[in-house]
Amino acid sequence: MPTDVGRRADRLAPIQRVTRGIDRVTRGIDRRNVVRGAIVAAVAYAAWLAIGTFGRPYNFFDMKIYHGAVVWWASGHELYEFIAPETTLGFTYPPFAGLVMLPMAQLPIGAAGLVNAAASIAALALVLAGLLRPIVDRLGWPLWFTVALAVPLAVAIEPGRETLGYGQVNILLFALIMADLIGLRWRSRRGTHYAATDGPLLRFIYGGAWAGAGIGLATAVKLTPALFIAYLLITRQWRVAATAIGTTIGVTLGTFAIVGDESRTYFGSVLWQTERVGAADMTPNQSLAGLLARLYDSIETPGLLWLAFSVLVLALGLSRAASSRADGDELTAFTLVGLTANVISPISWTHHLVWVIPAIIVLADAAVRRREASRGMPQRSGQGPVFGGLPGVNGLRPPIWYPTLTGLRHGFAAIGLYLLFLISPIWPYEHQLPEMSHYQDGLFGALMENSLALALIVLVAALPWRPGAEPAFYGDRLARAVVVNGRR
């Protein structure tokens, strides 16, 4: 007759077999990675819910225009004569962009939109891996986990979700420009880390000799990245600037040779038809021009006022970018140039504002670095603390009040900026003249309708850089950059 112990063992046997089976399956798997995978899944789901809550209905609206235009063009019509059905909108990019998009004429609109979304997310993941790599290496975080968290968080905010939902190309252009930043980083390490790399192709790639080609291609697709060429010239990065200019000119001339009629039409007339892209006062136009038009409650921007403020913002943004680079933070320099381009462009739709993504990274890393520096970094008499754990780079004053709060304002700024672009409070207060005044909801409504534009201007004026965080100097200058008070 079975005892109580025997009956209990019989009941537990199936559970024990399942447990042993799970142990065999999970043997060799790091349990921490299982937890991290669960966290990534939760963040991705939360991002999906946020897009549904704060985003707008997305149906690849812009992709339909691009797709219709290239189908129209492929059937023998003039590219810039296309007008999308039930709209007044046509193709507004240079003809090189039309050539790049031409293969999607073979796909249905939905498939073309999904291909663009997949390519954009993959490009964003690669860019974030490159931008976050120096940070996670310093902090000892797993790169895959950090990038897997960062991608859905970046997709959820206004420029990410609008770009994917409308079938836009902004993330792809952003990736081209950021590729040049990676090339500058690799080039600055040439002769040290990559000197022993075998093969001419790998030496060319990791030597960064191609840096500037991404900016050149982006400029050939859309003209606003040309501001990066101006930045390269101002900072005397002659070879990179020459590569960017040569790429832009070469691609444009090649396009003239292939589709001369469309090229002459674009540069002769279409480029100057600003009305093709929409009215300046439209709510999604979060540039300085859009801000001024709405403040003046006018469909058009006050021209002289916009020009005066644009010159001021341009000088401020480029000078701060040059100072950031001189202090060894090329990422912040590129971010400032991108933000400046968003501000001074006559039209900057919300899906153009992808430069807030690296701005959030810079602010968050600045907070961490200042917090690290307050935790007992060694000091010598008469010297400031070492910045962010990077040897030989000064740049942080001692904590004013309490070390724990060091970097708090940068952390709050990063969180606040992210939440602003996640919630995107412009849409509940969207107005359109002449049907409705931009002051229909009072001063608070006007502030909310212009909140993203105001945030961009504040970032151009106040985004901090991190001395020594992302140097992109060459040769002896890199060596001199890490020498402080006679020490390396």
Short mmCIF file of C-alpha atoms in Angstrom, two decimals:
data_model
loop_
_atom_site.label_atom_id
_atom_site.label_comp_id
_atom_site.label_asym_id
_atom_site.label_seq_id
_atom_site.Cartn_x
_atom_site.Cartn_y
_atom_site.Cartn_z
CA MET A 1 0.00 0.00 0.00
CA PRO A 2 1.63 3.34 -1.06
CA THR A 3 2.66 5.70 1.68
CA ASP A 4 1.98 9.46 1.76
CA VAL A 5 5.57 10.10 0.75
CA GLY A 6 5.20 7.80 -2.24
CA ARG A 7 1.96 9.46 -3.38
CA ARG A 8 3.57 12.89 -3.05
CA ALA A 9 6.55 11.72 -5.11
CA ASP A 10 4.18 10.42 -7.81
CA ARG A 11 2.41 13.79 -7.98
CA LEU A 12 5.71 15.69 -8.23
CA ALA A 13 7.24 13.43 -10.86
CA PRO A 14 5.61 15.16 -13.91
CA ILE A 15 6.64 18.58 -12.59
CA GLN A 16 10.19 17.37 -12.05
CA ARG A 17 10.33 15.97 -15.58
CA VAL A 18 9.18 19.31 -17.01
CA THR A 19 11.71 21.15 -14.86
CA ARG A 20 14.54 18.86 -16.00
CA GLY A 21 13.42 19.37 -19.61
CA ILE A 22 13.51 23.15 -19.20
CA ASP A 23 16.94 22.90 -17.61
CA ARG A 24 18.22 20.87 -20.57
CA VAL A 25 16.80 23.37 -23.08
CA THR A 26 18.12 26.44 -21.25
CA ARG A 27 21.50 24.90 -20.38
CA GLY A 28 24.19 27.26 -21.63
CA ILE A 29 21.79 30.23 -21.94
CA ASP A 30 22.63 33.22 -19.78
CA ARG A 31 19.57 33.83 -17.63
CA ARG A 32 20.36 37.56 -17.69
CA ASN A 33 19.87 37.56 -21.45
CA VAL A 34 16.45 35.97 -20.99
CA VAL A 35 15.50 38.82 -18.65
CA ARG A 36 16.95 41.36 -21.06
CA GLY A 37 14.97 39.84 -23.91
CA ALA A 38 11.80 40.15 -21.86
CA ILE A 39 12.60 43.80 -21.12
CA VAL A 40 13.18 44.50 -24.83
CA ALA A 41 9.85 42.87 -25.69
CA ALA A 42 8.07 44.96 -23.04
CA VAL A 43 9.68 48.19 -24.29
CA ALA A 44 8.80 47.36 -27.91
CA TYR A 45 5.20 46.70 -26.91
CA ALA A 46 5.07 49.94 -24.93
CA ALA A 47 6.45 51.80 -27.97
CA TRP A 48 3.75 50.23 -30.14
CA LEU A 49 1.07 51.40 -27.69
CA ALA A 50 2.62 54.88 -27.58
CA ILE A 51 2.49 55.14 -31.37
CA GLY A 52 -1.17 54.20 -31.30
CA THR A 53 -1.87 56.68 -28.52
CA PHE A 54 0.12 59.73 -29.62
CA GLY A 55 0.63 59.10 -33.33
CA ARG A 56 -1.70 59.82 -36.21
CA PRO A 57 -3.38 57.44 -38.68
CA TYR A 58 -0.63 56.24 -41.00
CA ASN A 59 -1.22 54.90 -44.50
CA PHE A 60 2.08 55.61 -46.30
CA PHE A 61 0.66 58.91 -47.58
CA ASP A 62 3.98 60.29 -48.85
CA MET A 63 5.04 56.91 -50.19
CA LYS A 64 1.89 56.90 -52.33
CA ILE A 65 3.06 60.16 -53.91
CA TYR A 66 6.59 58.86 -54.53
CA HIS A 67 5.31 55.53 -55.82
CA GLY A 68 2.74 57.17 -58.07
CA ALA A 69 5.36 59.58 -59.41
CA VAL A 70 7.89 56.89 -60.37
CA VAL A 71 5.16 54.68 -61.90
CA TRP A 72 4.01 57.72 -63.91
CA TRP A 73 7.63 58.41 -64.91
CA ALA A 74 8.35 54.81 -65.83
CA SER A 75 5.32 54.82 -68.13
CA GLY A 76 6.84 57.60 -70.24
CA HIS A 77 5.49 60.79 -68.65
CA GLU A 78 7.42 63.75 -67.22
CA LEU A 79 8.35 63.17 -63.57
CA TYR A 80 7.50 66.65 -62.30
CA GLU A 81 4.14 66.79 -64.08
CA PHE A 82 2.73 64.12 -61.77
CA ILE A 83 0.06 65.24 -59.30
CA ALA A 84 -1.22 62.69 -56.78
CA PRO A 85 -4.96 61.98 -57.07
CA GLU A 86 -7.20 64.06 -54.77
CA THR A 87 -4.24 66.28 -53.82
CA THR A 88 -2.21 69.16 -55.24
CA LEU A 89 1.07 67.41 -54.37
CA GLY A 90 3.72 66.11 -56.72
CA PHE A 91 7.31 64.90 -56.66
CA THR A 92 9.57 67.53 -55.03
CA TYR A 93 12.95 65.77 -54.70
CA PRO A 94 15.86 66.16 -57.16
CA PRO A 95 15.86 63.74 -60.11
CA PHE A 96 18.62 61.64 -58.50
CA ALA A 97 16.13 60.73 -55.80
CA GLY A 98 13.70 59.70 -58.54
CA LEU A 99 16.32 57.39 -60.01
CA VAL A 100 16.97 55.83 -56.61
CA MET A 101 13.23 55.30 -56.05
CA LEU A 102 12.55 54.04 -59.58
CA PRO A 103 12.87 50.30 -58.74
CA MET A 104 9.93 50.51 -56.35
CA ALA A 105 7.68 51.11 -59.37
CA GLN A 106 7.73 47.30 -59.69
CA LEU A 107 6.16 46.88 -56.22
CA PRO A 108 2.65 47.51 -54.92
CA ILE A 109 2.35 50.63 -52.75
CA GLY A 110 1.95 48.66 -49.52
CA ALA A 111 4.98 46.50 -50.24
CA ALA A 112 7.06 49.57 -51.12
CA GLY A 113 6.09 51.17 -47.83
CA LEU A 114 6.99 48.06 -45.86
CA VAL A 115 10.35 47.75 -47.63
CA ASN A 116 11.09 51.39 -46.83
CA ALA A 117 10.08 50.88 -43.18
CA ALA A 118 12.23 47.75 -42.83
CA ALA A 119 15.23 49.45 -44.45
CA SER A 120 14.77 52.53 -42.25
CA ILE A 121 14.59 50.49 -39.04
CA ALA A 122 17.66 48.50 -40.03
CA ALA A 123 19.54 51.71 -40.84
CA LEU A 124 18.44 53.24 -37.53
CA ALA A 125 19.68 50.18 -35.64
CA LEU A 126 23.09 50.41 -37.32
CA VAL A 127 23.34 54.14 -36.62
CA LEU A 128 22.38 53.73 -32.97
CA ALA A 129 24.92 50.90 -32.62
CA GLY A 130 27.61 53.23 -33.92
CA LEU A 131 26.55 56.19 -31.77
CA LEU A 132 26.06 54.18 -28.59
CA ARG A 133 29.13 51.95 -28.90
CA PRO A 134 31.59 54.36 -27.17
CA ILE A 135 29.06 54.99 -24.39
CA VAL A 136 28.19 51.37 -23.64
CA ASP A 137 31.85 50.32 -23.81
CA ARG A 138 32.64 52.91 -21.16
CA LEU A 139 29.73 51.87 -18.97
CA GLY A 140 30.13 48.13 -19.54
CA TRP A 141 26.62 47.60 -20.94
CA PRO A 142 25.81 44.97 -23.61
CA LEU A 143 25.62 46.72 -26.97
CA TRP A 144 22.88 44.50 -28.38
CA PHE A 145 20.65 45.11 -25.37
CA THR A 146 21.16 48.87 -25.44
CA VAL A 147 20.47 49.11 -29.17
CA ALA A 148 17.46 46.78 -28.90
CA LEU A 149 15.99 49.16 -26.32
CA ALA A 150 16.96 52.32 -28.20
CA VAL A 151 15.42 51.36 -31.56
CA PRO A 152 11.76 51.06 -30.43
CA LEU A 153 12.19 54.12 -28.21
CA ALA A 154 13.46 56.11 -31.20
CA VAL A 155 10.74 54.79 -33.52
CA ALA A 156 8.02 55.77 -31.03
CA ILE A 157 8.77 59.51 -31.01
CA GLU A 158 7.32 61.96 -33.54
CA PRO A 159 10.03 62.00 -36.24
CA GLY A 160 10.49 58.21 -36.12
CA ARG A 161 6.84 57.20 -36.31
CA GLU A 162 6.00 59.91 -38.87
CA THR A 163 8.88 58.86 -41.12
CA LEU A 164 7.86 55.20 -41.08
CA GLY A 165 4.12 55.82 -41.16
CA TYR A 166 4.25 58.22 -44.09
CA GLY A 167 6.88 56.28 -46.01
CA GLN A 168 9.48 59.03 -45.79
CA VAL A 169 13.26 58.80 -46.30
CA ASN A 170 14.54 60.91 -43.41
CA ILE A 171 16.01 58.05 -41.37
CA LEU A 172 17.88 56.77 -44.43
CA LEU A 173 19.36 60.24 -45.07
CA PHE A 174 20.18 60.52 -41.37
CA ALA A 175 22.01 57.19 -41.62
CA LEU A 176 24.06 58.40 -44.61
CA ILE A 177 25.22 61.48 -42.68
CA MET A 178 25.93 59.52 -39.50
CA ALA A 179 27.95 57.05 -41.54
CA ASP A 180 30.34 59.91 -42.23
CA LEU A 181 30.61 60.54 -38.49
CA ILE A 182 31.62 56.90 -38.05
CA GLY A 183 34.10 57.32 -40.89
CA LEU A 184 35.61 60.36 -39.17
CA ARG A 185 35.91 58.34 -35.97
CA TRP A 186 37.70 55.51 -37.78
CA ARG A 187 39.90 57.93 -39.68
CA SER A 188 41.00 59.63 -36.46
CA ARG A 189 42.26 56.22 -35.23
CA ARG A 190 44.09 55.45 -38.46
CA GLY A 191 47.65 54.36 -37.89
CA THR A 192 46.91 53.05 -34.39
CA HIS A 193 43.96 50.70 -34.06
CA TYR A 194 43.56 49.80 -37.73
CA ALA A 195 47.17 49.99 -38.89
CA ALA A 196 47.51 46.19 -38.99
CA THR A 197 44.29 45.56 -40.90
CA ASP A 198 45.01 43.30 -43.84
CA GLY A 199 43.77 43.96 -47.35
CA PRO A 200 43.36 47.20 -49.29
CA LEU A 201 39.56 47.11 -49.10
CA LEU A 202 39.49 46.82 -45.31
CA ARG A 203 42.18 49.48 -45.01
CA PHE A 204 40.04 51.76 -47.16
CA ILE A 205 36.91 51.08 -45.12
CA TYR A 206 38.41 51.29 -41.65
CA GLY A 207 40.74 54.08 -42.66
CA GLY A 208 37.72 56.33 -43.18
CA ALA A 209 38.98 57.67 -46.51
CA TRP A 210 35.39 57.59 -47.77
CA ALA A 211 34.12 60.00 -45.08
CA GLY A 212 32.09 62.72 -46.77
CA ALA A 213 30.46 60.45 -49.36
CA GLY A 214 27.38 59.97 -47.17
CA ILE A 215 26.83 63.72 -46.83
CA GLY A 216 27.35 64.08 -50.58
CA LEU A 217 24.73 61.43 -51.40
CA ALA A 218 22.27 62.88 -48.87
CA THR A 219 22.73 66.34 -50.42
CA ALA A 220 22.07 64.93 -53.89
CA VAL A 221 18.80 63.40 -52.62
CA LYS A 222 17.71 66.40 -50.55
CA LEU A 223 19.41 69.78 -50.54
CA THR A 224 19.29 70.63 -46.81
CA PRO A 225 22.23 68.31 -45.87
CA ALA A 226 24.43 70.78 -47.78
CA LEU A 227 24.75 72.63 -44.45
CA PHE A 228 27.05 69.82 -43.33
CA ILE A 229 29.38 70.69 -46.19
CA ALA A 230 29.49 74.28 -44.90
CA TYR A 231 30.32 72.91 -41.44
CA LEU A 232 33.16 70.80 -42.85
CA LEU A 233 34.60 73.85 -44.60
CA ILE A 234 34.31 76.03 -41.49
CA THR A 235 36.11 73.42 -39.39
CA ARG A 236 38.78 73.00 -42.11
CA GLN A 237 38.11 69.34 -42.72
CA TRP A 238 39.22 69.87 -46.29
CA ARG A 239 39.49 66.29 -47.48
CA VAL A 240 36.09 65.28 -46.10
CA ALA A 241 34.51 68.45 -47.52
CA ALA A 242 36.08 67.76 -50.91
CA THR A 243 34.73 64.20 -50.85
CA ALA A 244 31.24 65.48 -49.99
CA ILE A 245 31.32 68.19 -52.67
CA GLY A 246 32.78 65.82 -55.26
CA THR A 247 30.13 63.19 -54.50
CA THR A 248 27.29 65.72 -54.77
CA ILE A 249 28.57 67.19 -58.03
CA GLY A 250 29.46 63.82 -59.50
CA VAL A 251 26.06 62.30 -58.73
CA THR A 252 24.22 65.40 -59.96
CA LEU A 253 26.18 65.53 -63.24
CA GLY A 254 25.67 61.80 -63.70
CA THR A 255 21.94 62.34 -63.25
CA PHE A 256 22.04 65.12 -65.85
CA ALA A 257 23.66 62.67 -68.26
CA ILE A 258 20.95 60.05 -67.65
CA VAL A 259 17.81 62.20 -67.30
CA GLY A 260 18.74 65.62 -68.61
CA ASP A 261 15.18 66.86 -69.19
CA GLU A 262 14.09 66.17 -65.62
CA SER A 263 17.30 67.69 -64.25
CA ARG A 264 16.79 70.90 -66.22
CA THR A 265 13.15 71.05 -65.12
CA TYR A 266 14.03 70.58 -61.48
CA PHE A 267 16.90 73.05 -61.20
CA GLY A 268 15.30 75.50 -63.60
CA SER A 269 11.83 75.75 -62.09
CA VAL A 270 10.68 73.09 -59.61
CA LEU A 271 13.37 73.93 -57.05
CA TRP A 272 12.00 77.47 -56.74
CA GLN A 273 8.33 76.52 -56.48
CA THR A 274 8.07 76.51 -52.69
CA GLU A 275 4.28 76.27 -52.85
CA ARG A 276 4.61 72.67 -54.06
CA VAL A 277 5.37 71.46 -50.52
CA GLY A 278 2.62 73.31 -48.63
CA ALA A 279 1.87 76.54 -46.77
CA ALA A 280 4.41 77.81 -44.26
CA ASP A 281 1.92 78.14 -41.39
CA MET A 282 0.82 74.50 -41.44
CA THR A 283 1.17 72.99 -37.97
CA PRO A 284 3.54 70.15 -38.91
CA ASN A 285 6.02 72.74 -40.24
CA GLN A 286 8.08 73.17 -37.07
CA SER A 287 10.81 75.35 -38.58
CA LEU A 288 11.53 78.96 -37.69
CA ALA A 289 9.58 80.03 -40.80
CA GLY A 290 6.55 78.05 -39.64
CA LEU A 291 6.85 79.43 -36.11
CA LEU A 292 6.94 83.05 -37.34
CA ALA A 293 4.04 82.52 -39.75
CA ARG A 294 1.87 81.13 -36.97
CA LEU A 295 2.89 83.81 -34.49
CA TYR A 296 1.93 86.43 -37.08
CA ASP A 297 -1.24 84.41 -37.81
CA SER A 298 -0.37 84.52 -41.49
CA ILE A 299 -0.21 81.93 -44.26
CA GLU A 300 3.14 83.35 -45.35
CA THR A 301 6.28 83.93 -43.31
CA PRO A 302 7.43 87.55 -42.78
CA GLY A 303 10.43 87.37 -45.10
CA LEU A 304 12.87 89.93 -43.67
CA LEU A 305 12.22 88.85 -40.09
CA TRP A 306 12.75 85.20 -41.00
CA LEU A 307 15.95 86.04 -42.87
CA ALA A 308 17.36 88.04 -39.94
CA PHE A 309 16.61 85.36 -37.35
CA SER A 310 17.79 82.59 -39.69
CA VAL A 311 21.18 84.24 -40.12
CA LEU A 312 21.43 84.56 -36.34
CA VAL A 313 20.51 80.91 -35.75
CA LEU A 314 22.84 79.80 -38.54
CA ALA A 315 25.79 81.68 -37.05
CA LEU A 316 24.98 80.40 -33.56
CA GLY A 317 24.54 76.78 -34.64
CA LEU A 318 27.66 76.57 -36.79
CA SER A 319 29.84 78.39 -34.25
CA ARG A 320 28.68 76.09 -31.45
CA ALA A 321 29.23 73.06 -33.69
CA ALA A 322 32.78 74.22 -34.45
CA SER A 323 33.44 74.75 -30.72
CA SER A 324 32.04 71.31 -29.93
CA ARG A 325 34.37 69.70 -32.44
CA ALA A 326 37.34 71.67 -31.14
CA ASP A 327 36.59 70.31 -27.66
CA GLY A 328 36.48 66.75 -28.97
CA ASP A 329 32.76 66.01 -29.39
CA GLU A 330 32.02 65.41 -33.07
CA LEU A 331 28.65 63.78 -32.36
CA THR A 332 27.31 66.93 -30.71
CA ALA A 333 28.79 69.00 -33.55
CA PHE A 334 26.91 66.95 -36.16
CA THR A 335 23.76 67.12 -34.03
CA LEU A 336 23.95 70.90 -33.80
CA VAL A 337 24.37 71.21 -37.57
CA GLY A 338 21.37 68.95 -38.16
CA LEU A 339 19.22 70.85 -35.67
CA THR A 340 20.29 74.16 -37.23
CA ALA A 341 19.25 72.88 -40.66
CA ASN A 342 15.84 71.95 -39.22
CA VAL A 343 15.39 75.42 -37.75
CA ILE A 344 16.44 77.57 -40.72
CA SER A 345 14.84 75.47 -43.47
CA PRO A 346 11.66 77.13 -44.83
CA ILE A 347 9.82 73.84 -44.35
CA SER A 348 10.71 71.30 -41.66
CA TRP A 349 7.91 68.79 -41.26
CA THR A 350 7.89 66.85 -38.02
CA HIS A 351 9.26 63.77 -39.79
CA HIS A 352 12.36 65.81 -40.67
CA LEU A 353 13.29 66.33 -37.01
CA VAL A 354 15.31 63.11 -36.60
CA TRP A 355 18.20 65.10 -35.13
CA VAL A 356 16.47 65.13 -31.76
CA ILE A 357 17.47 61.43 -31.48
CA PRO A 358 21.23 62.12 -31.10
CA ALA A 359 20.37 65.22 -29.04
CA ILE A 360 18.64 62.98 -26.49
CA ILE A 361 21.67 60.66 -26.50
CA VAL A 362 24.04 63.58 -25.91
CA LEU A 363 21.97 64.93 -23.02
CA ALA A 364 21.62 61.51 -21.37
CA ASP A 365 25.34 60.78 -21.71
CA ALA A 366 26.23 64.24 -20.38
CA ALA A 367 24.15 63.48 -17.28
CA VAL A 368 25.89 60.13 -16.75
CA ARG A 369 29.34 61.63 -17.27
CA ARG A 370 28.75 64.40 -14.77
CA ARG A 371 27.37 61.93 -12.26
CA GLU A 372 30.43 59.71 -12.74
CA ALA A 373 32.75 62.67 -12.31
CA SER A 374 31.10 63.57 -8.99
CA ARG A 375 31.72 60.09 -7.55
CA GLY A 376 35.18 60.68 -6.26
CA MET A 377 37.18 61.09 -9.43
CA PRO A 378 40.77 61.73 -8.38
CA GLN A 379 41.90 65.33 -8.26
CA ARG A 380 45.28 66.92 -7.84
CA SER A 381 45.87 70.21 -6.19
CA GLY A 382 44.79 73.04 -8.46
CA GLN A 383 43.15 70.73 -11.01
CA GLY A 384 39.53 70.14 -11.88
CA PRO A 385 38.03 66.67 -11.88
CA VAL A 386 38.60 64.36 -14.80
CA PHE A 387 35.56 64.52 -17.07
CA GLY A 388 33.41 61.43 -17.37
CA GLY A 389 36.18 58.98 -16.58
CA LEU A 390 38.21 59.98 -19.63
CA PRO A 391 41.82 60.43 -18.59
CA GLY A 392 43.36 63.80 -19.14
CA VAL A 393 40.23 65.67 -20.23
CA ASN A 394 39.04 68.45 -17.96
CA GLY A 395 35.79 70.31 -18.43
CA LEU A 396 33.57 69.87 -15.39
CA ARG A 397 33.44 72.20 -12.45
CA PRO A 398 33.07 70.73 -8.94
CA PRO A 399 29.48 70.03 -7.78
CA ILE A 400 27.83 73.24 -6.60
CA TRP A 401 25.64 71.80 -3.88
CA TYR A 402 25.47 68.03 -3.56
CA PRO A 403 27.34 65.45 -5.68
CA THR A 404 24.31 63.18 -6.12
CA LEU A 405 22.50 65.93 -8.03
CA THR A 406 25.37 66.53 -10.45
CA GLY A 407 24.09 66.11 -13.99
CA LEU A 408 20.48 66.11 -12.83
CA ARG A 409 19.48 68.99 -15.10
CA HIS A 410 20.90 67.17 -18.14
CA GLY A 411 19.03 64.01 -17.20
CA PHE A 412 15.78 65.92 -16.79
CA ALA A 413 16.43 67.67 -20.10
CA ALA A 414 16.91 64.33 -21.88
CA ILE A 415 13.72 62.88 -20.36
CA GLY A 416 11.74 66.07 -21.00
CA LEU A 417 12.90 66.26 -24.62
CA TYR A 418 11.98 62.62 -25.19
CA LEU A 419 8.53 63.03 -23.64
CA LEU A 420 7.88 66.20 -25.64
CA PHE A 421 8.53 64.41 -28.93
CA LEU A 422 6.73 61.29 -27.74
CA ILE A 423 3.52 63.11 -26.79
CA SER A 424 3.92 65.74 -29.56
CA PRO A 425 1.44 68.28 -28.17
CA ILE A 426 1.16 70.15 -31.47
CA TRP A 427 -1.64 67.97 -32.85
CA PRO A 428 -4.46 68.73 -30.36
CA TYR A 429 -3.91 72.41 -31.26
CA GLU A 430 -3.55 72.04 -35.02
CA HIS A 431 -5.05 74.99 -36.88
CA GLN A 432 -5.09 76.06 -40.49
CA LEU A 433 -5.70 79.49 -41.97
CA PRO A 434 -8.01 80.90 -43.22
CA GLU A 435 -10.50 78.51 -41.63
CA MET A 436 -9.14 78.91 -38.09
CA SER A 437 -6.75 81.32 -36.37
CA HIS A 438 -3.61 79.96 -34.76
CA TYR A 439 -4.71 81.78 -31.59
CA GLN A 440 -8.04 79.96 -31.51
CA ASP A 441 -7.04 78.26 -28.24
CA GLY A 442 -5.30 81.27 -26.70
CA LEU A 443 -1.65 81.71 -25.85
CA PHE A 444 -1.36 78.21 -24.35
CA GLY A 445 -2.66 76.68 -27.57
CA ALA A 446 -0.21 78.77 -29.60
CA LEU A 447 2.63 77.63 -27.33
CA MET A 448 1.68 73.98 -27.74
CA GLU A 449 1.30 74.31 -31.52
CA ASN A 450 4.84 75.70 -31.72
CA SER A 451 6.40 73.59 -28.94
CA LEU A 452 8.61 71.42 -31.15
CA ALA A 453 10.00 74.43 -33.03
CA LEU A 454 10.76 76.20 -29.75
CA ALA A 455 12.52 73.07 -28.48
CA LEU A 456 14.73 72.98 -31.59
CA ILE A 457 15.77 76.60 -31.12
CA VAL A 458 16.60 75.98 -27.46
CA LEU A 459 18.70 72.94 -28.42
CA VAL A 460 20.68 74.93 -30.99
CA ALA A 461 21.38 77.56 -28.34
CA ALA A 462 21.98 75.35 -25.32
CA LEU A 463 22.74 71.71 -26.21
CA PRO A 464 25.84 70.90 -24.14
CA TRP A 465 28.82 69.11 -25.59
CA ARG A 466 31.03 66.60 -23.80
CA PRO A 467 34.72 67.53 -23.95
CA GLY A 468 36.77 64.59 -25.18
CA ALA A 469 33.79 62.30 -25.73
CA GLU A 470 33.94 61.95 -29.51
CA PRO A 471 37.20 63.36 -30.88
CA ALA A 472 37.66 63.23 -34.64
CA PHE A 473 41.09 64.80 -34.99
CA TYR A 474 43.89 63.45 -37.11
CA GLY A 475 47.50 62.61 -36.38
CA ASP A 476 49.34 64.84 -33.94
CA ARG A 477 46.25 66.88 -33.14
CA LEU A 478 44.55 63.83 -31.63
CA ALA A 479 47.60 63.22 -29.47
CA ARG A 480 47.65 66.86 -28.34
CA ALA A 481 43.93 66.73 -27.54
CA VAL A 482 44.49 64.21 -24.72
CA VAL A 483 47.43 66.06 -23.20
CA VAL A 484 46.46 68.22 -20.25
CA ASN A 485 48.98 69.89 -17.92
CA GLY A 486 51.80 67.94 -19.52
CA ARG A 487 50.17 64.54 -18.91
CA ARG A 488 48.67 62.02 -21.34
#
